[in-house]
Coordinates of C-alpha atoms in Angstrom, one line a residue:
Chain A
A13 CA -7.1 9.3 13.0
Q14 CA -6.0 10.2 9.5
S15 CA -8.1 9.2 6.5
V16 CA -7.7 9.4 2.8
S17 CA -10.5 9.9 0.3
Q18 CA -10.4 9.2 -3.4
H19 CA -13.6 10.4 -4.8
N20 CA -13.5 8.8 -8.2
H21 CA -14.0 5.0 -7.8
H22 CA -14.1 4.2 -11.5
V23 CA -12.8 6.3 -14.4
I24 CA -13.1 5.4 -18.1
L25 CA -11.0 7.4 -20.6
S26 CA -10.1 7.1 -24.2
E27 CA -6.4 6.9 -25.2
A28 CA -4.8 10.4 -25.4
A29 CA -7.3 11.9 -22.9
S30 CA -6.0 13.8 -19.9
L31 CA -6.3 12.3 -16.5
E32 CA -6.8 13.8 -13.1
L33 CA -7.5 11.6 -10.0
G34 CA -8.5 13.3 -6.8
C35 CA -7.0 12.6 -3.4
N36 CA -7.8 14.4 -0.1
Y37 CA -6.5 13.5 3.3
S38 CA -7.6 14.5 6.8
Y39 CA -4.4 14.7 8.8
G40 CA -3.4 18.2 9.8
G41 CA 0.3 17.7 10.6
T42 CA 3.3 17.0 8.5
V43 CA 2.6 14.3 6.0
N44 CA 4.3 12.3 3.4
L45 CA 2.2 11.6 0.3
F46 CA 2.3 8.7 -2.2
W47 CA 0.6 7.4 -5.3
Y48 CA 0.8 3.7 -5.9
V49 CA -0.4 1.8 -9.0
Q50 CA -1.5 -1.8 -9.1
Y51 CA -1.7 -3.3 -12.6
P52 CA -3.9 -6.3 -13.1
G53 CA -2.3 -9.3 -11.4
Q54 CA 0.7 -7.3 -10.2
H55 CA 1.9 -5.9 -7.0
L56 CA 1.7 -2.3 -5.8
Q57 CA 4.3 -0.1 -7.5
L58 CA 5.3 3.4 -6.4
L59 CA 4.4 6.1 -9.0
L60 CA 5.6 9.1 -7.1
K61 CA 6.0 10.6 -3.6
Y62 CA 6.1 13.9 -1.9
F63 CA 8.0 14.8 1.3
S64 CA 8.9 18.5 1.1
G65 CA 9.9 21.2 -1.3
D66 CA 8.4 21.7 -4.7
P67 CA 4.7 20.8 -4.4
L68 CA 4.6 19.6 -8.0
V69 CA 6.1 16.1 -8.0
K70 CA 7.0 14.2 -11.1
G71 CA 6.9 10.4 -11.1
I72 CA 7.4 7.5 -13.5
K73 CA 5.5 6.9 -16.8
G74 CA 4.7 10.6 -17.2
F75 CA 2.6 11.0 -14.1
E76 CA 2.8 14.0 -11.8
A77 CA 1.0 15.1 -8.7
E78 CA 0.4 18.5 -7.0
F79 CA 0.4 18.9 -3.2
I80 CA -2.0 21.7 -2.2
K81 CA -1.6 22.0 1.6
S82 CA -4.5 24.5 2.0
K83 CA -6.8 22.0 0.4
F84 CA -5.3 18.8 1.9
S85 CA -5.1 17.5 -1.6
F86 CA -2.6 15.5 -3.6
N87 CA -4.2 15.0 -7.1
L88 CA -2.6 12.8 -9.7
R89 CA -2.4 13.9 -13.3
K90 CA -1.2 12.7 -16.7
P91 CA -1.6 14.8 -19.8
S92 CA -2.2 11.9 -22.2
V93 CA -3.1 8.4 -21.0
Q94 CA -2.3 5.1 -22.8
W95 CA -4.1 1.8 -22.8
S96 CA -1.3 0.4 -20.7
D97 CA -2.3 2.8 -17.9
T98 CA -5.3 0.7 -17.2
A99 CA -4.9 -0.2 -13.5
E100 CA -6.0 0.7 -10.0
Y101 CA -4.5 3.8 -8.4
F102 CA -4.1 4.3 -4.7
C103 CA -3.3 7.5 -2.8
A104 CA -1.6 7.0 0.5
V105 CA -0.5 9.1 3.5
N106 CA 2.1 8.7 6.1
N107 CA 2.3 11.0 9.1
N108 CA 6.0 10.5 9.5
A109 CA 5.6 9.1 13.0
G110 CA 6.2 5.6 11.8
N111 CA 6.0 3.6 8.6
M112 CA 2.2 3.1 8.6
L113 CA 0.5 4.1 5.4
T114 CA -3.2 5.0 5.3
F115 CA -4.6 4.3 1.9
G116 CA -7.5 5.7 0.0
G117 CA -10.1 3.4 -1.4
G118 CA -8.5 3.3 -4.9
T119 CA -9.6 4.4 -8.3
R120 CA -10.0 1.9 -11.1
L121 CA -8.9 3.4 -14.4
M122 CA -9.8 1.9 -17.7
V123 CA -8.3 3.3 -20.8
K124 CA -10.1 2.4 -24.1
P125 CA -7.8 1.9 -27.1
Chain B
K21 CA 18.7 -6.3 -5.9
A22 CA 15.9 -8.8 -5.0
G23 CA 12.6 -7.3 -4.2
V24 CA 10.2 -8.1 -1.3
T25 CA 9.5 -11.9 -1.3
Q26 CA 6.3 -13.2 0.1
T27 CA 5.5 -16.9 0.5
P28 CA 3.4 -18.7 -0.2
R29 CA 1.7 -17.0 -3.1
Y30 CA -1.6 -18.8 -2.6
L31 CA -3.2 -20.5 0.3
I32 CA -6.5 -22.2 0.9
K33 CA -7.5 -22.9 4.5
T34 CA -10.6 -24.1 6.3
R35 CA -12.4 -22.0 8.9
G36 CA -11.0 -22.5 12.3
Q37 CA -7.5 -23.3 11.1
Q38 CA -4.5 -21.1 11.6
V39 CA -2.0 -19.8 9.0
T40 CA 1.5 -18.4 8.9
L41 CA 2.6 -16.1 6.1
S42 CA 6.2 -15.1 5.4
C43 CA 7.9 -12.0 4.2
S44 CA 11.5 -11.4 3.3
P45 CA 12.3 -7.7 2.9
I46 CA 14.8 -6.2 0.5
S47 CA 18.3 -6.8 1.7
G48 CA 19.3 -4.1 4.1
H49 CA 15.8 -3.0 4.9
R50 CA 15.0 -3.3 8.6
S51 CA 11.3 -2.3 8.7
V52 CA 8.5 -4.6 7.6
S53 CA 4.8 -3.6 7.5
W54 CA 1.8 -5.8 6.7
Y55 CA -1.4 -4.9 5.0
Q56 CA -4.7 -6.6 4.3
Q57 CA -6.3 -5.9 0.9
T58 CA -10.0 -6.8 0.3
P59 CA -12.5 -5.6 -2.3
G60 CA -14.8 -4.2 0.5
Q61 CA -12.3 -2.6 2.9
G62 CA -9.4 -1.8 0.5
L63 CA -5.9 -1.7 1.9
Q64 CA -5.7 -1.7 5.7
F65 CA -2.7 -1.6 7.9
L66 CA -2.1 -4.6 10.1
F67 CA 1.2 -3.9 11.9
E68 CA 4.8 -2.9 11.4
Y69 CA 8.0 -4.3 12.8
F70 CA 11.5 -2.8 13.2
S71 CA 14.4 -4.4 15.0
E72 CA 12.3 -7.4 16.0
T73 CA 9.8 -5.2 17.8
Q74 CA 6.2 -4.3 16.9
R75 CA 6.1 -0.6 16.5
N76 CA 2.6 0.1 15.3
K77 CA -0.6 -2.0 15.2
G78 CA -3.8 -1.5 13.2
N79 CA -7.3 -2.1 14.2
F80 CA -7.4 -5.9 13.8
P81 CA -8.4 -8.5 16.4
G82 CA -5.8 -10.3 18.5
R83 CA -6.1 -13.4 16.1
F84 CA -3.7 -11.5 13.9
S85 CA -0.2 -11.5 15.2
G86 CA 3.3 -11.2 13.8
R87 CA 6.9 -11.3 14.5
Q88 CA 10.2 -10.2 13.1
F89 CA 13.5 -12.1 13.2
S90 CA 17.0 -10.9 13.6
N91 CA 17.6 -11.1 9.8
S92 CA 14.5 -8.7 9.4
R93 CA 12.4 -11.5 7.9
S94 CA 8.8 -11.3 9.2
E95 CA 6.0 -13.7 9.7
M96 CA 2.3 -13.0 10.3
N97 CA -0.1 -15.5 11.9
V98 CA -3.8 -15.6 11.8
S99 CA -5.5 -18.0 14.2
T100 CA -9.0 -19.4 14.2
L101 CA -9.6 -18.3 10.6
E102 CA -12.9 -16.8 9.6
L103 CA -14.4 -16.5 6.1
G104 CA -13.8 -12.8 6.3
D105 CA -10.1 -13.3 6.6
S106 CA -10.0 -14.1 2.9
A107 CA -7.8 -11.4 1.4
L108 CA -4.6 -10.5 -0.3
Y109 CA -2.0 -10.0 2.5
L110 CA 0.8 -7.6 1.4
C111 CA 4.1 -7.0 3.0
A112 CA 6.1 -3.7 2.5
S113 CA 9.7 -3.1 3.4
S114 CA 11.6 0.1 4.2
P115 CA 15.2 0.8 5.2
E116 CA 14.3 2.6 8.4
L117 CA 11.5 3.5 10.7
G118 CA 9.8 6.8 11.0
R119 CA 11.2 8.5 7.9
G120 CA 8.7 7.9 5.2
N121 CA 10.9 9.6 2.6
Y122 CA 12.7 6.3 2.2
G123 CA 9.6 4.9 0.5
Y124 CA 8.0 1.5 0.8
T125 CA 8.4 -1.4 -1.5
F126 CA 5.6 -3.9 -1.7
G127 CA 5.8 -7.6 -2.3
S128 CA 3.4 -9.5 -4.6
G129 CA 1.3 -10.7 -1.7
T130 CA -0.2 -13.9 -0.4
R131 CA -3.7 -14.6 -1.5
L132 CA -5.5 -16.4 1.4
T133 CA -8.8 -18.1 0.8
V134 CA -10.8 -19.4 3.7
V135 CA -13.4 -21.9 2.9

């Protein structure tokens, strides 16, 4: 069974700091990769997704992620965070056999103004 | 374009009761998946439906069931509720099955509290 690990459970940054959230998955076959964000009191929103092609994926709100197949990783980055980025971030994997997503445990990001 | 609609938003039930949650996918979407979100276990896949058929099922007891109607709307049912069933139940819709590149759109969820 596939699994997804997010090693940082809580991250606290000051505004303008750079962000990198780690995500590793265990499935060895073809995968689709996602990052979702959940702002306080809101529903899950898609930040970005990777299916094929350029391993550097750009998403909304200045976020990007890099797929490194040899490391089974899909880390999320943002060069300069804002207070409004305070949220919980989830990495997810789909093995393309169905629509089932396997989620990581989430990373709570707090950005101090 | 309306998003994924889940009703009700909040529910309080007593142990031993049963509950039915509803999900209306985005118009034109034919796949509906359900997830349970709890602080301890995170987001866990319950099941997915496509063309009124359950296509995948997660590791949950048989008390959790679901169905999909011809208009793609889906319901999930939990019988004999336990305190541990308290969670946010999320529904996600997608245009098709088996092609993850379409993406998944989530609803706001139904927060179930079992007392």
